[in-house]
Coordinates of C-alpha atoms in Angstrom, one line a residue:
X1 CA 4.3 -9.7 14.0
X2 CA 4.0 -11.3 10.6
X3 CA 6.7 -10.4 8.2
X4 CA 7.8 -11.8 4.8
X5 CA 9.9 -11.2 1.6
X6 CA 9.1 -11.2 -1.8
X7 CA 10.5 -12.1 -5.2
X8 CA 8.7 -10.7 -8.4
X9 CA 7.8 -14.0 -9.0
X10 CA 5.6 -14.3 -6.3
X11 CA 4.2 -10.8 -7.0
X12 CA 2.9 -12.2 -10.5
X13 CA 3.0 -8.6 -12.2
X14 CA 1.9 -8.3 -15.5
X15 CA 2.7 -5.9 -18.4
X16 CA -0.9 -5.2 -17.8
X17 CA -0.4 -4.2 -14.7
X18 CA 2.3 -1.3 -15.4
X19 CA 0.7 -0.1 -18.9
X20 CA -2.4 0.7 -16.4
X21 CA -0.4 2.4 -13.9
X22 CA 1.5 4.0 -16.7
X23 CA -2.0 5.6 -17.7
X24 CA -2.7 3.6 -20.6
X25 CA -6.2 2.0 -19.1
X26 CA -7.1 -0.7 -21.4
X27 CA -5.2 0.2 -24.4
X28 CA -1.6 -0.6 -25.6
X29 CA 1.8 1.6 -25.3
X30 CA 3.4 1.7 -28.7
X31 CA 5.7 -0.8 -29.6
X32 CA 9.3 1.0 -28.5
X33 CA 7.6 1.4 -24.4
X34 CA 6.1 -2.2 -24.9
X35 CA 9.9 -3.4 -25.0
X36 CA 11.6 -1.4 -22.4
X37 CA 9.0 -2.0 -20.1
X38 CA 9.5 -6.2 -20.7
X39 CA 13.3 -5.3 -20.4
X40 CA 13.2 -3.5 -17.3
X41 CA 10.9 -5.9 -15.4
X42 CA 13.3 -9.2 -16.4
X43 CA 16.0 -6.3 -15.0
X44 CA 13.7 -5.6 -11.5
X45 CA 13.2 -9.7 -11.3
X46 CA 16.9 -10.3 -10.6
X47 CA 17.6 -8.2 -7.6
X48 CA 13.8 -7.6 -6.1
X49 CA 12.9 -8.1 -2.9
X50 CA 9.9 -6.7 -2.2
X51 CA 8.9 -7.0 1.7
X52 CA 5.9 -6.7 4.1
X53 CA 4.9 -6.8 7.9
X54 CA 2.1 -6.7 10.0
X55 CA 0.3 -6.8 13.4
X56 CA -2.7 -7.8 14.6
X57 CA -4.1 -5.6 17.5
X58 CA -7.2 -4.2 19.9
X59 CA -8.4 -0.9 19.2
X60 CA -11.1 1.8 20.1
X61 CA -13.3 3.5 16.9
X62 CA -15.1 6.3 18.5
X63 CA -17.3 7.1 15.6
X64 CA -18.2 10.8 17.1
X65 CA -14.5 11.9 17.5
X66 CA -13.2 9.6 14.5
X67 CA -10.4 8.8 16.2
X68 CA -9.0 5.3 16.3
X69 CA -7.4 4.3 19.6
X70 CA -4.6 1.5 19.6
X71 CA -1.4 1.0 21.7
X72 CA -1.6 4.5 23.4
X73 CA -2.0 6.4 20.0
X74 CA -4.7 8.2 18.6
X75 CA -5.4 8.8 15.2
X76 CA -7.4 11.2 13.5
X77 CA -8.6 9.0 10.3
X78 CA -11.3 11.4 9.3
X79 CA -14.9 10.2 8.3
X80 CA -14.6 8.0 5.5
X81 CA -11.8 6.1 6.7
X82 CA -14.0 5.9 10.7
X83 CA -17.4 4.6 8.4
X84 CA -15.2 1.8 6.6
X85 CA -13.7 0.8 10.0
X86 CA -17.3 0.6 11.7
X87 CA -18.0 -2.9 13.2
X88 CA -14.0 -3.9 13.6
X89 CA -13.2 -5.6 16.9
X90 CA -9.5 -5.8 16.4
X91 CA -6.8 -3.7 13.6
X92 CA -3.9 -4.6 11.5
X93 CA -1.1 -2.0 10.8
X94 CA 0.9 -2.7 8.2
X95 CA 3.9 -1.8 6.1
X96 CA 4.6 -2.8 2.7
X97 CA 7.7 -2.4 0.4
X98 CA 9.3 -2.4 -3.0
X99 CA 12.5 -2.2 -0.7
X100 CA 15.8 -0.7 -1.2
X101 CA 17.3 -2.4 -3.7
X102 CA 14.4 -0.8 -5.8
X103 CA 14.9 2.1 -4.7
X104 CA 18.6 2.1 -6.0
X105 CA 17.5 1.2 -9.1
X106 CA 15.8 4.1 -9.3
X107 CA 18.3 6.3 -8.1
X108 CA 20.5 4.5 -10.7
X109 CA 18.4 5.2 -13.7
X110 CA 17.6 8.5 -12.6
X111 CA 21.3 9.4 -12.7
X112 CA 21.2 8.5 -16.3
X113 CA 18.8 10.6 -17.5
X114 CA 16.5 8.4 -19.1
X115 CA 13.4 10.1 -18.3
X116 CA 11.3 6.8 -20.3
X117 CA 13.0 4.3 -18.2
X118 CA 12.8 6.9 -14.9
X119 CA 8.8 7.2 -16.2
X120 CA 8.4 3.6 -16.5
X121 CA 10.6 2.2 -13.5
X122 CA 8.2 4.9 -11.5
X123 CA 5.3 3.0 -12.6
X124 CA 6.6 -0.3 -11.8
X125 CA 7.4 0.2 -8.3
X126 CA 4.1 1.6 -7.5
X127 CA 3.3 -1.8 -8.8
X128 CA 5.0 -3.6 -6.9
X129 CA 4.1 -1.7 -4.0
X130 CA 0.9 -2.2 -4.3
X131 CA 1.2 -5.8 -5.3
X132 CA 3.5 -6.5 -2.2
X133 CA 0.6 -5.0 0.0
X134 CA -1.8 -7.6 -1.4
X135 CA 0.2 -10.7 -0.8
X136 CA 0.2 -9.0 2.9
X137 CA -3.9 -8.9 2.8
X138 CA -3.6 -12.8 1.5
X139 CA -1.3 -13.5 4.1
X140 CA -3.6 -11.6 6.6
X141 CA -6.7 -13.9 4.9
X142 CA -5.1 -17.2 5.5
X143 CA -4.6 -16.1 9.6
X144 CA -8.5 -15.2 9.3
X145 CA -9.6 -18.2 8.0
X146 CA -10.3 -20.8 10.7
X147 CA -12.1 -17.3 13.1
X148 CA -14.4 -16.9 9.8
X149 CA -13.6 -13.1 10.3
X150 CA -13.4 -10.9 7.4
X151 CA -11.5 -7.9 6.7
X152 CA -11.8 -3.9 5.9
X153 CA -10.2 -2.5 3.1
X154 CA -6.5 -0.5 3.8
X155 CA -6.2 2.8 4.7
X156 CA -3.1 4.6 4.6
X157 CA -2.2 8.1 6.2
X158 CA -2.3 10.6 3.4
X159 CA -5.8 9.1 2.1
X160 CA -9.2 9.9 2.7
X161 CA -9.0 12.4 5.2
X162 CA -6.0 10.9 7.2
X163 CA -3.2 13.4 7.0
X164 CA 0.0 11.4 6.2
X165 CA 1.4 13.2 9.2
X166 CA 0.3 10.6 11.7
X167 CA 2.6 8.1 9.9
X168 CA 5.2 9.8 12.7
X169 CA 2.3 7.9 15.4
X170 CA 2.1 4.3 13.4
X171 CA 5.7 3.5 12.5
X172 CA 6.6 3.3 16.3
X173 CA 3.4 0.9 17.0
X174 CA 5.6 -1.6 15.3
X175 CA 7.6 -4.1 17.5
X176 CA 10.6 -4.1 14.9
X177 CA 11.9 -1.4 13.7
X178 CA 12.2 0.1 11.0
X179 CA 9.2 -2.0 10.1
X180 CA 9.9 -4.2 6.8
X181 CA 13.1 -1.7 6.6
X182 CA 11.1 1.5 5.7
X183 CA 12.0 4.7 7.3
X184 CA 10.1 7.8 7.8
X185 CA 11.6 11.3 7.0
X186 CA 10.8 14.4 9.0
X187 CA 8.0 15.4 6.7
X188 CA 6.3 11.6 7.4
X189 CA 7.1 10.5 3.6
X190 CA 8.4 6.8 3.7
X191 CA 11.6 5.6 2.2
X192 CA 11.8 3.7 0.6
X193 CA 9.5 6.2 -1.8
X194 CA 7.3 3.1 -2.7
X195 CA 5.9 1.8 0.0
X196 CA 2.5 1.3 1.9
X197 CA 1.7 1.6 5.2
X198 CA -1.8 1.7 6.9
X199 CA -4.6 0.0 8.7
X200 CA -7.3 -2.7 8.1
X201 CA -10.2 -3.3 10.3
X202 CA -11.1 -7.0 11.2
X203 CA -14.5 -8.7 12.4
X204 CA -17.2 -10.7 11.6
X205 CA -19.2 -8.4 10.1
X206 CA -16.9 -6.2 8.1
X207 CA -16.0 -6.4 4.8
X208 CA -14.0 -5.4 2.2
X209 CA -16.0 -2.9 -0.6
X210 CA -15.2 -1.1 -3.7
X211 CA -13.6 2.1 -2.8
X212 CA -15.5 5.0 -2.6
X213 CA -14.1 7.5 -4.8
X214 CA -17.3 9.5 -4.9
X215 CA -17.5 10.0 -1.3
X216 CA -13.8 11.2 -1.7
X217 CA -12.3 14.6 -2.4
X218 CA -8.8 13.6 -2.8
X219 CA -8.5 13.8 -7.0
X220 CA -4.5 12.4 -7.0
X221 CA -5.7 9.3 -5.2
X222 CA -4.1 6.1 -6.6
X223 CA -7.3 4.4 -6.8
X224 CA -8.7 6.8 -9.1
X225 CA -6.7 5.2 -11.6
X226 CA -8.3 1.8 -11.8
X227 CA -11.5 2.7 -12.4
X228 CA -13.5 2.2 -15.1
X229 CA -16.3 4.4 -17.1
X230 CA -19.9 3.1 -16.7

């Protein structure tokens, strides 16, 4: 298993980055939201450490059932997630973390009562989150390299037709535990609250493609965030 820990730094988050997540698109917040949100990310900087692990492992896509097979564990990843995966000859699970320490922040803020700096710290971790799971898919790049495989997109329970219970099946797949120190409550969410977890197909003739929001019925996806009119 791969595993690593982050600082911000190495994250290279942008106010850009959080006024988008924060629902702003391309525009800018007003001046006041502009200057917490600098503020709180030289705050997040000194204590963040952001983490991430994964594996590399064989696995069964039966396209009819779609149901991926790995490790004695089968999930259900629904249609859109089994058409992405098709042509894979080996997986990745993964798990990917704005950590504790976050977290704690959060908790912190939210016993203030701020509700701007709980709004804004919200939108940062997603961030960071997000941003920790893409240092994980460089990572993942640089071990694909000298194979000239490519990769999938990630899927993550909860998502396209994978119902977030099977998180209670892919946490235990993980030869570490708990994986990147994320923890799954009964009800399969992950603590801490922003984290990632998922699967990536591998292979020399996958790839990696825009997401397919259209194809999608799930309107609080993430994703649906980033994209742009036409």
């Amino acid at each position: 298993m791969i595993k690593k820990e982050l600082t911000a730094g190495e994250l290279g988050i942008t106010p850009a980055d959080i006024y988008e997540q924060m629902g702003y698109g391309m525009a800018m917040p007003d001046g006041m939201t502009a200057e917490e949100t600098s503020q709180m990310l030289g705050r997040i900087a000194s204590f963040l450490r952001a983490r991430f692990c994964f594996f590399v492992t064989d696995g069964n896509l039966d396209t009819d059932t779609r149901t991926l097979s790995a490790m004695g564990h089968d999930f259900s990843i629904g249609r859109i997630i089994t058409r992405q995966l098709r042509g894979s000859q080996r997986y990745v699970f993964f798990v990917a973390t704005a950590g504790m320490e976050f977290e704690e922040f959060q908790h912190a803020l939210q016993a203030e009562g701020d509700m701007v700096k709980v709004f804004i710290a919200d939108a940062i971790g997603s961030v960071i989150a997000e941003k920790t799971a893409d240092r994980m898919e460089e990572e993942l790049e640089k071990l694909l390299a000298p194979t000239g495989w490519h990769h999938t997109n990630r899927f993550s329970p909860g998502y396209c037709g994978w119902h977030v219970s099977e998180q209670q099946q892919l946490f235990p797949l993980f030869p570490e535990q708990p994986p990147a120190g994320v923890t799954l409550t009964e009800s399969s969410l992950m603590t801490p609250i922003k984290s990632v977890s998922g699967v990536i197909g591998l292979g020399p003739d996958v790839r990696k493609l825009d997401y397919s929001c259209g194809l999608c019925d799930f309107k609080q996806c993430y994703k649906r965030k980033i994209l742009r009119p036409s």
